[in-house]
Amino acid sequence: MSGVPKKRDSFASKFGVIAATAGSAIGLGNIWRFPYVAGENGGGAFLIIYLSFVLLIGIPVMTSEFIIGRKSRRNVFGAFRKLAPGSYWYLIGLMGVVAAFMILAFYTAVAGWTLEYTYQSVVNGFEKLSSHELSGMYESFIGSPWKPLFWFFVFMLLTSLIIIAGVQRGIEKYSKILMPFLFVLLLILVVRSITLPGAKGGIVFLFKPDFSKITTSTILEALGQAFFSLSIGMGTLITYSSYFRKKEKLGSVAVSVAAADTFIAILAGIAIFPAVFAFNIEPNSGEGLVYITLPGIFQQMYGGYFFSIIFFVLLGVAALTSTTSVMEVIVAFFVEEFYLSRKAATLLTTLSVSILGVMCVLSTSTMADVKLFDFTIFGLMNFTSANILLPLGGFSIVIFVGWRMGRKKVYEELTNKGKLKAGYIPMFMFIVKFLAPLGITFIFLQGVGLIKL
Ligand code: TRP
């Protein structure tokens, strides 16, 4: 029953395509997650492994999603139904929708924190707090139910308003404004950070490889980080590329988006580590890095009041263009498969995600003791989606493109029916048929402990 909608919305400009897709990719994953994961895994050495995964696996998986999305012009479930009728491939699409529910629930919870921290920056709430007190503030904020719940709903509301406005008038329009804005904010922070006395240690840490820190778990971390950061493996990019125009060059969009995503992650590292070193803070202080460490740093630096506001606004903006992309996966599914209006679909999505989302939010307070497989609900959503569903989805997507769709259709999509040159296609086919599936399988089995090197 894959719906055939009257007229499908689409992104109207090349810049819109890049802004929206990069907007999905660039998010908390780059600014919140990347610096602390890199910090815990040996800085420069992690960076090298990460970069090779982006190149060898990330870009091919992203391109594969684009091929599936633009060829089918459907939501992630409908896409597999349409391209592989009468088979079980649609289950992969369904898994994508489920992953979207899970990611949206916990991601919006963290995104909500950025609003509280923006608010605290504005009212000067961090003033004169010691790092001990700042960590107490963080604990007590996430440890109480009401404020995080409030900000969670505000963030859901912002996301759904953009989605209701539509693909072109919502997602594309806001991405085109918010992404350049984010870039400027980040540059301001970078300049401030590298001009701090003692900043050099941070740059050295970020770029000088320490291979002794590399273990097998580092390698899984790097792959998971690459998938999460590039928004691949669950059909977000299948959904977005279903709105690309026929003339968009899929290969070049994938390379640009991956490059932008990586560049922003590195810039975030350059903005954060020099400051961390200048103020003598441990670079491996984990998830709290940006919420506990940075407010402390901002207070001690000249102009810190403004830089603190800039930073948390930046984090919120980055998160917003990502939450919209995840919500669109579910909304497109409801619209096309159940013939709902966009408004009704958005409302239904917001309400249903909120049920899971509230449980994620409360995982650090009233529901902290509710444990499944030793995880809180938040932890379970975070772990299962990123470390299991994304690799599984990514694996299935490359297998689908490499083995099921085959060379001829891939060629058609990547050359826009012969109009473009794409000399890289043989290499691409080799990667999606062999290298990427084997690589993902290997790293995945190793990571979950099923095989040991
Ligand atoms: N890539 C985003 C980030 O780095 C998060 C995100 C958006 C995502 N859509 C996704 C992650 C789909 C995995 C899958 O913050």
Tab-separated table of C-alpha atoms and ligand atoms in Angstrom:
chain	number	residue	atom	x	y	z
A	1	MET	CA	0.000	0.000	0.000
A	2	SER	CA	2.874	2.357	-0.662
A	3	GLY	CA	1.001	5.565	-1.133
A	4	VAL	CA	1.263	7.588	-4.286
A	5	PRO	CA	0.991	11.141	-3.015
A	6	LYS	CA	-0.346	13.901	-5.233
A	7	LYS	CA	2.791	15.897	-5.614
A	8	ARG	CA	5.860	15.244	-3.591
A	9	ASP	CA	7.639	18.171	-2.033
A	10	SER	CA	11.327	18.591	-2.905
A	11	PHE	CA	14.396	20.629	-2.062
A	12	ALA	CA	14.518	23.504	-4.515
A	13	SER	CA	18.190	24.426	-4.671
A	14	LYS	CA	21.602	22.858	-4.576
A	15	PHE	CA	22.567	24.894	-1.554
A	16	GLY	CA	19.329	23.794	0.098
A	17	VAL	CA	20.235	20.155	-0.483
A	18	ILE	CA	23.674	20.583	1.038
A	19	ALA	CA	22.452	22.741	3.916
A	20	ALA	CA	19.652	20.366	4.863
A	21	THR	CA	21.730	17.214	4.523
A	22	ALA	CA	24.745	18.690	6.262
A	23	GLY	CA	22.276	20.043	8.828
A	24	SER	CA	21.174	16.508	9.545
A	25	ALA	CA	24.719	15.233	9.787
A	26	ILE	CA	26.110	18.097	11.843
A	27	GLY	CA	24.706	17.951	15.315
A	28	LEU	CA	25.375	16.960	18.882
A	29	GLY	CA	27.406	14.133	17.357
A	30	ASN	CA	30.002	16.623	16.138
A	31	ILE	CA	30.093	19.164	18.890
A	32	TRP	CA	29.142	17.214	21.980
A	33	ARG	CA	30.103	13.632	21.168
A	34	PHE	CA	33.126	13.846	18.870
A	35	PRO	CA	35.379	15.918	21.158
A	36	TYR	CA	34.850	13.705	24.174
A	37	VAL	CA	35.124	10.444	22.271
A	38	ALA	CA	38.308	11.680	20.591
A	39	GLY	CA	39.525	12.861	23.986
A	40	GLU	CA	39.045	9.450	25.541
A	41	ASN	CA	40.604	7.584	22.640
A	42	GLY	CA	43.965	9.152	22.059
A	43	GLY	CA	43.199	12.356	20.168
A	44	GLY	CA	45.116	12.376	16.883
A	45	ALA	CA	45.322	8.599	16.588
A	46	PHE	CA	41.546	8.349	16.877
A	47	LEU	CA	41.213	11.071	14.290
A	48	ILE	CA	43.189	9.097	11.707
A	49	ILE	CA	41.063	5.975	12.160
A	50	TYR	CA	37.913	8.049	12.139
A	51	LEU	CA	38.872	9.767	8.900
A	52	SER	CA	39.611	6.484	7.170
A	53	PHE	CA	36.203	5.122	8.188
A	54	VAL	CA	34.458	8.210	6.887
A	55	LEU	CA	36.217	7.798	3.553
A	56	LEU	CA	36.063	4.046	3.119
A	57	ILE	CA	32.718	3.210	4.684
A	58	GLY	CA	30.860	6.428	5.501
A	59	ILE	CA	30.797	8.047	2.087
A	60	PRO	CA	29.855	4.805	0.286
A	61	VAL	CA	27.004	4.115	2.733
A	62	MET	CA	25.790	7.691	2.385
A	63	THR	CA	25.901	7.463	-1.409
A	64	SER	CA	23.983	4.187	-1.227
A	65	GLU	CA	21.250	5.843	0.813
A	66	PHE	CA	21.053	8.609	-1.765
A	67	ILE	CA	20.692	6.048	-4.543
A	68	ILE	CA	17.841	4.287	-2.754
A	69	GLY	CA	16.101	7.498	-1.760
A	70	ARG	CA	16.217	9.383	-4.990
A	71	LYS	CA	15.433	6.380	-7.130
A	72	SER	CA	12.379	5.419	-5.109
A	73	ARG	CA	11.159	8.847	-4.012
A	74	ARG	CA	9.570	7.299	-0.982
A	75	ASN	CA	9.882	7.198	2.779
A	76	VAL	CA	12.320	4.594	4.041
A	77	PHE	CA	9.720	1.811	4.323
A	78	GLY	CA	8.078	2.625	0.988
A	79	ALA	CA	11.491	2.877	-0.662
A	80	PHE	CA	12.336	-0.765	-0.055
A	81	ARG	CA	8.780	-1.825	-0.930
A	82	LYS	CA	9.040	-0.036	-4.219
A	83	LEU	CA	12.541	-1.095	-5.197
A	84	ALA	CA	12.200	-4.690	-4.055
A	85	PRO	CA	8.519	-5.584	-4.298
A	86	GLY	CA	7.383	-8.888	-2.923
A	87	SER	CA	10.475	-9.356	-0.773
A	88	TYR	CA	11.319	-8.926	2.867
A	89	TRP	CA	13.551	-5.933	2.274
A	90	TYR	CA	10.876	-3.625	3.635
A	91	LEU	CA	11.818	-4.925	7.077
A	92	ILE	CA	14.998	-2.877	6.791
A	93	GLY	CA	12.823	0.157	6.181
A	94	LEU	CA	10.723	-0.697	9.188
A	95	MET	CA	13.835	-1.030	11.290
A	96	GLY	CA	14.787	2.460	10.132
A	97	VAL	CA	11.494	3.849	11.390
A	98	VAL	CA	11.966	2.103	14.730
A	99	ALA	CA	15.518	3.445	15.002
A	100	ALA	CA	14.183	6.913	14.258
A	101	PHE	CA	11.803	6.652	17.224
A	102	MET	CA	14.616	5.617	19.506
A	103	ILE	CA	17.121	8.201	18.325
A	104	LEU	CA	14.626	11.037	18.370
A	105	ALA	CA	13.609	10.168	21.930
A	106	PHE	CA	17.033	10.265	23.556
A	107	TYR	CA	18.577	12.821	21.236
A	108	THR	CA	15.846	15.365	21.922
A	109	ALA	CA	16.387	14.811	25.638
A	110	VAL	CA	20.030	15.886	25.303
A	111	ALA	CA	19.069	18.640	22.870
A	112	GLY	CA	16.764	20.035	25.541
A	113	TRP	CA	19.752	20.443	27.868
A	114	THR	CA	21.246	22.940	25.420
A	115	LEU	CA	18.254	25.192	26.047
A	116	GLU	CA	18.677	25.076	29.816
A	117	TYR	CA	22.371	25.843	29.408
A	118	THR	CA	21.653	28.696	27.023
A	119	TYR	CA	19.241	30.058	29.577
A	120	GLN	CA	21.775	29.692	32.384
A	121	SER	CA	24.376	31.455	30.251
A	122	VAL	CA	22.062	34.377	29.654
A	123	VAL	CA	21.159	34.811	33.323
A	124	ASN	CA	24.800	34.333	34.286
A	125	GLY	CA	23.950	31.223	36.260
A	126	PHE	CA	27.474	29.803	36.148
A	127	GLU	CA	29.077	32.842	37.669
A	128	LYS	CA	31.704	32.125	40.302
A	129	LEU	CA	30.895	28.437	40.495
A	130	SER	CA	33.846	26.128	41.070
A	131	SER	CA	34.198	23.115	38.797
A	132	HIS	CA	32.895	21.034	41.660
A	133	GLU	CA	29.805	23.207	41.914
A	134	LEU	CA	29.350	23.151	38.155
A	135	SER	CA	29.316	19.421	38.161
A	136	GLY	CA	26.818	19.549	41.042
A	137	MET	CA	24.684	21.884	38.981
A	138	TYR	CA	24.744	19.496	36.028
A	139	GLU	CA	23.898	16.526	38.244
A	140	SER	CA	21.065	18.308	39.949
A	141	PHE	CA	19.673	19.569	36.655
A	142	ILE	CA	19.549	16.155	35.014
A	143	GLY	CA	18.662	14.586	38.352
A	144	SER	CA	15.380	16.448	38.700
A	145	PRO	CA	12.430	15.630	36.482
A	146	TRP	CA	10.740	18.926	35.683
A	147	LYS	CA	13.235	21.188	33.990
A	148	PRO	CA	14.585	18.559	31.606
A	149	LEU	CA	11.008	17.560	30.782
A	150	PHE	CA	10.059	21.137	30.085
A	151	TRP	CA	13.015	21.683	27.733
A	152	PHE	CA	12.408	18.353	26.057
A	153	PHE	CA	8.915	19.462	25.090
A	154	VAL	CA	10.099	22.875	23.957
A	155	PHE	CA	12.603	21.170	21.680
A	156	MET	CA	9.996	18.751	20.332
A	157	LEU	CA	7.768	21.701	19.617
A	158	LEU	CA	10.472	23.595	17.711
A	159	THR	CA	11.245	20.494	15.684
A	160	SER	CA	7.636	19.818	14.833
A	161	LEU	CA	7.005	23.415	13.790
A	162	ILE	CA	9.761	23.163	11.186
A	163	ILE	CA	8.456	19.797	10.000
A	164	ILE	CA	4.860	20.984	9.691
A	165	ALA	CA	6.030	23.866	7.513
A	166	GLY	CA	7.154	21.322	4.932
A	167	VAL	CA	10.230	20.076	3.153
A	168	GLN	CA	10.933	23.186	1.154
A	169	ARG	CA	9.354	25.827	3.349
A	170	GLY	CA	10.400	24.231	6.598
A	171	ILE	CA	13.465	22.019	6.450
A	172	GLU	CA	15.187	23.672	3.513
A	173	LYS	CA	14.378	27.219	4.510
A	174	TYR	CA	15.580	26.908	8.093
A	175	SER	CA	18.657	24.880	7.179
A	176	LYS	CA	19.735	27.592	4.770
A	177	ILE	CA	19.573	30.148	7.557
A	178	LEU	CA	20.734	28.074	10.501
A	179	MET	CA	23.727	26.293	8.968
A	180	PRO	CA	25.682	29.419	7.942
A	181	PHE	CA	24.775	30.921	11.317
A	182	LEU	CA	26.185	27.879	13.061
A	183	PHE	CA	29.353	28.095	11.036
A	184	VAL	CA	29.942	31.723	11.959
A	185	LEU	CA	29.335	31.026	15.658
A	186	LEU	CA	31.794	28.177	15.567
A	187	LEU	CA	34.466	30.272	13.860
A	188	ILE	CA	34.138	32.936	16.532
A	189	LEU	CA	34.688	30.289	19.190
A	190	VAL	CA	37.664	28.820	17.377
A	191	VAL	CA	39.370	32.191	17.165
A	192	ARG	CA	38.742	32.829	20.848
A	193	SER	CA	40.004	29.431	21.843
A	194	ILE	CA	43.239	29.351	19.852
A	195	THR	CA	44.222	32.813	21.011
A	196	LEU	CA	44.126	31.758	24.659
A	197	PRO	CA	47.518	31.520	26.313
A	198	GLY	CA	48.453	27.853	26.560
A	199	ALA	CA	46.149	26.816	23.729
A	200	LYS	CA	48.900	24.946	21.913
A	201	GLY	CA	48.634	21.886	24.134
A	202	GLY	CA	45.085	21.358	22.896
A	203	ILE	CA	46.035	21.538	19.255
A	204	VAL	CA	48.878	19.122	19.825
A	205	PHE	CA	46.555	16.772	21.685
A	206	LEU	CA	43.985	16.820	18.907
A	207	PHE	CA	46.390	16.282	16.040
A	208	LYS	CA	49.361	14.403	17.412
A	209	PRO	CA	48.609	10.679	17.281
A	210	ASP	CA	49.100	8.619	20.420
A	211	PHE	CA	48.837	5.091	19.066
A	212	SER	CA	49.266	3.523	22.466
A	213	LYS	CA	45.667	4.533	23.230
A	214	ILE	CA	44.287	2.544	20.303
A	215	THR	CA	42.496	-0.665	21.250
A	216	THR	CA	39.849	-2.729	19.504
A	217	SER	CA	37.157	-0.815	21.311
A	218	THR	CA	38.594	2.405	19.898
A	219	ILE	CA	38.004	1.018	16.446
A	220	LEU	CA	34.346	0.254	17.147
A	221	GLU	CA	33.960	3.653	18.750
A	222	ALA	CA	35.357	5.260	15.627
A	223	LEU	CA	32.972	3.377	13.353
A	224	GLY	CA	29.982	4.091	15.588
A	225	GLN	CA	30.958	7.733	15.740
A	226	ALA	CA	31.284	7.906	11.946
A	227	PHE	CA	27.827	6.379	11.421
A	228	PHE	CA	26.180	8.514	14.038
A	229	SER	CA	27.827	11.705	12.937
A	230	LEU	CA	27.098	11.209	9.251
A	231	SER	CA	23.434	10.308	10.020
A	232	ILE	CA	23.777	7.057	8.122
A	233	GLY	CA	22.440	3.566	8.653
A	234	MET	CA	18.751	4.131	9.327
A	235	GLY	CA	17.291	5.931	6.368
A	236	THR	CA	17.436	9.563	7.410
A	237	LEU	CA	19.373	10.174	4.245
A	238	ILE	CA	17.122	7.877	2.227
A	239	THR	CA	14.269	10.115	3.294
A	240	TYR	CA	16.103	13.366	2.596
A	241	SER	CA	17.427	12.242	-0.776
A	242	SER	CA	13.924	11.249	-1.798
A	243	TYR	CA	13.437	15.016	-1.981
A	244	PHE	CA	16.540	15.648	-4.147
A	245	ARG	CA	15.935	16.785	-7.700
A	246	LYS	CA	16.901	14.645	-10.676
A	247	LYS	CA	19.834	16.870	-11.528
A	248	GLU	CA	21.549	16.664	-8.151
A	249	LYS	CA	24.927	14.902	-8.350
A	250	LEU	CA	24.656	12.240	-5.696
A	251	GLY	CA	28.339	11.396	-5.444
A	252	SER	CA	29.379	14.980	-5.075
A	253	VAL	CA	26.652	15.755	-2.530
A	254	ALA	CA	27.871	12.817	-0.432
A	255	VAL	CA	31.476	13.989	-0.550
A	256	SER	CA	30.527	17.589	0.296
A	257	VAL	CA	28.313	16.588	3.192
A	258	ALA	CA	30.865	14.184	4.638
A	259	ALA	CA	33.578	16.806	4.263
A	260	ALA	CA	31.455	19.476	5.944
A	261	ASP	CA	30.545	17.125	8.773
A	262	THR	CA	34.163	16.167	9.390
A	263	PHE	CA	35.366	19.726	9.099
A	264	ILE	CA	32.853	20.899	11.706
A	265	ALA	CA	33.778	18.077	14.078
A	266	ILE	CA	37.441	19.045	13.806
A	267	LEU	CA	36.601	22.710	14.247
A	268	ALA	CA	34.613	21.817	17.353
A	269	GLY	CA	37.681	19.982	18.609
A	270	ILE	CA	39.799	23.046	17.857
A	271	ALA	CA	37.302	25.235	19.694
A	272	ILE	CA	37.171	22.991	22.734
A	273	PHE	CA	40.588	21.402	23.369
A	274	PRO	CA	42.762	24.516	23.436
A	275	ALA	CA	40.371	25.966	26.011
A	276	VAL	CA	40.449	22.719	27.954
A	277	PHE	CA	44.246	22.773	27.996
A	278	ALA	CA	44.550	26.474	28.648
A	279	PHE	CA	42.555	25.955	31.836
A	280	ASN	CA	44.211	22.715	32.844
A	281	ILE	CA	41.253	20.390	32.585
A	282	GLU	CA	41.444	16.676	31.821
A	283	PRO	CA	40.589	16.199	28.134
A	284	ASN	CA	38.973	12.842	28.800
A	285	SER	CA	36.218	13.996	31.121
A	286	GLY	CA	33.481	12.253	29.142
A	287	GLU	CA	29.894	13.264	28.394
A	288	GLY	CA	30.128	16.105	30.860
A	289	LEU	CA	32.896	17.752	28.841
A	290	VAL	CA	30.749	20.402	27.255
A	291	TYR	CA	28.212	20.760	30.066
A	292	ILE	CA	30.534	20.812	33.049
A	293	THR	CA	33.933	21.766	31.766
A	294	LEU	CA	33.084	24.476	29.309
A	295	PRO	CA	30.966	26.677	31.590
A	296	GLY	CA	33.920	26.667	33.960
A	297	ILE	CA	36.248	27.717	31.191
A	298	PHE	CA	33.928	30.424	29.926
A	299	GLN	CA	33.803	32.065	33.311
A	300	GLN	CA	37.528	32.329	33.489
A	301	MET	CA	38.043	33.783	30.062
A	302	TYR	CA	37.716	37.322	28.896
A	303	GLY	CA	34.317	37.762	27.208
A	304	GLY	CA	33.245	34.403	28.578
A	305	TYR	CA	29.690	35.537	29.166
A	306	PHE	CA	29.148	35.995	25.431
A	307	PHE	CA	31.134	32.971	24.385
A	308	SER	CA	29.074	30.826	26.665
A	309	ILE	CA	25.835	32.021	25.090
A	310	ILE	CA	27.304	31.570	21.627
A	311	PHE	CA	28.398	28.054	22.409
A	312	PHE	CA	25.104	26.774	23.763
A	313	VAL	CA	23.059	28.467	21.053
A	314	LEU	CA	25.375	26.816	18.558
A	315	LEU	CA	24.820	23.444	20.160
A	316	GLY	CA	21.052	23.924	20.116
A	317	VAL	CA	20.986	25.007	16.479
A	318	ALA	CA	23.121	22.060	15.427
A	319	ALA	CA	20.794	19.720	17.302
A	320	LEU	CA	17.648	21.244	15.807
A	321	THR	CA	18.595	20.636	12.179
A	322	SER	CA	19.328	17.038	13.199
A	323	THR	CA	16.128	16.369	15.146
A	324	THR	CA	14.123	17.610	12.171
A	325	SER	CA	15.855	15.080	9.917
A	326	VAL	CA	15.045	12.208	12.244
A	327	MET	CA	11.453	13.337	12.704
A	328	GLU	CA	11.021	13.586	8.938
A	329	VAL	CA	11.749	9.852	8.630
A	330	ILE	CA	8.701	9.034	10.752
A	331	VAL	CA	6.465	11.765	9.380
A	332	ALA	CA	7.167	10.784	5.755
A	333	PHE	CA	6.368	7.200	6.706
A	334	PHE	CA	3.000	8.151	8.251
A	335	VAL	CA	2.105	10.481	5.393
A	336	GLU	CA	2.863	8.043	2.607
A	337	GLU	CA	1.924	4.751	4.151
A	338	PHE	CA	-1.122	5.772	6.143
A	339	TYR	CA	-2.293	8.678	4.008
A	340	LEU	CA	-2.226	11.149	6.870
A	341	SER	CA	-1.913	14.870	6.305
A	342	ARG	CA	1.484	16.295	7.162
A	343	LYS	CA	0.025	18.047	10.165
A	344	ALA	CA	-1.674	14.965	11.529
A	345	ALA	CA	1.426	12.872	10.898
A	346	THR	CA	3.613	15.373	12.748
A	347	LEU	CA	1.220	15.473	15.668
A	348	LEU	CA	1.067	11.703	15.852
A	349	THR	CA	4.856	11.473	15.643
A	350	THR	CA	5.394	14.080	18.327
A	351	LEU	CA	2.968	12.401	20.697
A	352	SER	CA	4.255	8.897	20.186
A	353	VAL	CA	7.926	9.834	20.348
A	354	SER	CA	7.201	11.819	23.483
A	355	ILE	CA	6.109	8.707	25.357
A	356	LEU	CA	9.517	7.153	24.830
A	357	GLY	CA	11.190	10.554	25.137
A	358	VAL	CA	9.717	11.205	28.571
A	359	MET	CA	11.113	7.904	29.740
A	360	CYS	CA	14.530	8.886	28.371
A	361	VAL	CA	14.372	12.250	30.091
A	362	LEU	CA	13.376	10.645	33.393
A	363	SER	CA	16.178	8.087	33.099
A	364	THR	CA	18.474	10.426	34.967
A	365	SER	CA	15.959	11.145	37.718
A	366	THR	CA	12.727	9.426	38.762
A	367	MET	CA	13.238	6.454	36.461
A	368	ALA	CA	16.956	6.032	37.092
A	369	ASP	CA	16.329	2.647	38.682
A	370	VAL	CA	14.321	1.264	35.801
A	371	LYS	CA	16.886	-0.939	34.121
A	372	LEU	CA	16.705	-3.227	31.117
A	373	PHE	CA	19.794	-5.319	30.341
A	374	ASP	CA	21.607	-3.148	32.849
A	375	PHE	CA	20.843	0.028	30.919
A	376	THR	CA	18.574	2.898	31.815
A	377	ILE	CA	16.001	3.555	29.118
A	378	PHE	CA	18.095	6.455	27.878
A	379	GLY	CA	21.210	4.286	27.816
A	380	LEU	CA	19.369	1.478	26.081
A	381	MET	CA	18.054	3.739	23.314
A	382	ASN	CA	21.456	5.333	22.879
A	383	PHE	CA	23.341	2.051	22.808
A	384	THR	CA	20.934	-0.035	20.714
A	385	SER	CA	20.349	2.598	18.095
A	386	ALA	CA	23.941	3.701	17.563
A	387	ASN	CA	25.845	0.486	18.142
A	388	ILE	CA	23.395	-2.099	16.831
A	389	LEU	CA	20.700	-0.681	14.565
A	390	LEU	CA	22.929	1.730	12.637
A	391	PRO	CA	25.642	-0.800	11.731
A	392	LEU	CA	22.957	-3.377	10.895
A	393	GLY	CA	21.103	-0.837	8.781
A	394	GLY	CA	24.302	0.334	7.093
A	395	PHE	CA	25.238	-3.243	6.318
A	396	SER	CA	21.826	-3.976	4.793
A	397	ILE	CA	21.866	-0.779	2.766
A	398	VAL	CA	25.184	-1.497	1.064
A	399	ILE	CA	24.191	-5.108	0.452
A	400	PHE	CA	20.951	-3.897	-1.077
A	401	VAL	CA	22.672	-1.457	-3.400
A	402	GLY	CA	25.598	-3.734	-4.248
A	403	TRP	CA	23.834	-7.030	-4.689
A	404	ARG	CA	20.139	-6.402	-5.147
A	405	MET	CA	20.023	-3.218	-7.215
A	406	GLY	CA	23.191	-3.977	-9.105
A	407	ARG	CA	25.578	-2.105	-11.278
A	408	LYS	CA	23.186	-0.899	-13.976
A	409	LYS	CA	20.787	0.917	-11.682
A	410	VAL	CA	23.612	2.291	-9.598
A	411	TYR	CA	25.208	3.607	-12.762
A	412	GLU	CA	21.941	5.262	-13.787
A	413	GLU	CA	21.551	7.058	-10.486
A	414	LEU	CA	25.152	8.115	-10.073
A	415	THR	CA	25.487	9.467	-13.602
A	416	ASN	CA	21.959	10.909	-13.758
A	417	LYS	CA	21.148	8.559	-16.619
A	418	GLY	CA	24.484	8.944	-18.367
A	419	LYS	CA	24.716	12.718	-18.145
A	420	LEU	CA	27.596	12.785	-15.678
A	421	LYS	CA	30.965	11.136	-15.695
A	422	ALA	CA	31.499	8.861	-12.749
A	423	GLY	CA	34.782	7.051	-13.141
A	424	TYR	CA	34.646	6.059	-9.505
A	425	ILE	CA	31.778	3.624	-10.027
A	426	PRO	CA	33.856	0.411	-10.255
A	427	MET	CA	35.553	1.330	-6.997
A	428	PHE	CA	32.208	2.222	-5.469
A	429	MET	CA	30.749	-1.134	-6.482
A	430	PHE	CA	33.708	-2.956	-5.015
A	431	ILE	CA	33.277	-1.117	-1.732
A	432	VAL	CA	29.520	-1.627	-1.400
A	433	LYS	CA	29.685	-5.264	-2.452
A	434	PHE	CA	32.692	-6.376	-0.439
A	435	LEU	CA	34.720	-3.941	1.568
A	436	ALA	CA	31.965	-2.087	3.443
A	437	PRO	CA	29.845	-5.130	4.379
A	438	LEU	CA	32.889	-7.092	5.501
A	439	GLY	CA	34.321	-4.142	7.365
A	440	ILE	CA	31.062	-3.392	9.157
A	441	THR	CA	30.484	-7.055	10.042
A	442	PHE	CA	33.947	-7.462	11.379
A	443	ILE	CA	33.949	-4.360	13.510
A	444	PHE	CA	30.430	-5.088	14.719
A	445	LEU	CA	31.107	-8.680	15.800
A	446	GLN	CA	34.296	-7.610	17.447
A	447	GLY	CA	32.552	-4.747	19.212
A	448	VAL	CA	29.739	-6.809	20.658
A	449	GLY	CA	32.292	-9.408	21.693
A	450	LEU	CA	31.218	-12.257	19.391
A	451	ILE	CA	34.669	-12.619	17.893
A	452	LYS	CA	38.039	-11.836	19.373
A	453	LEU	CA	41.182	-10.827	17.547
B	1	TRP	N1	24.177	13.092	12.777
B	1	TRP	C1	23.534	13.792	13.832
B	1	TRP	C2	24.594	14.282	14.796
B	1	TRP	O1	25.752	14.147	14.528
B	1	TRP	C3	22.489	12.979	14.525
B	1	TRP	C4	21.585	12.272	13.603
B	1	TRP	C5	20.662	12.811	12.805
B	1	TRP	C6	21.561	10.890	13.344
B	1	TRP	N2	20.042	11.852	12.065
B	1	TRP	C7	20.599	10.668	12.368
B	1	TRP	C8	22.285	9.845	13.849
B	1	TRP	C9	20.383	9.389	11.881
B	1	TRP	C10	22.063	8.581	13.355
B	1	TRP	C11	21.136	8.359	12.378
B	1	TRP	O2	24.282	14.809	15.817
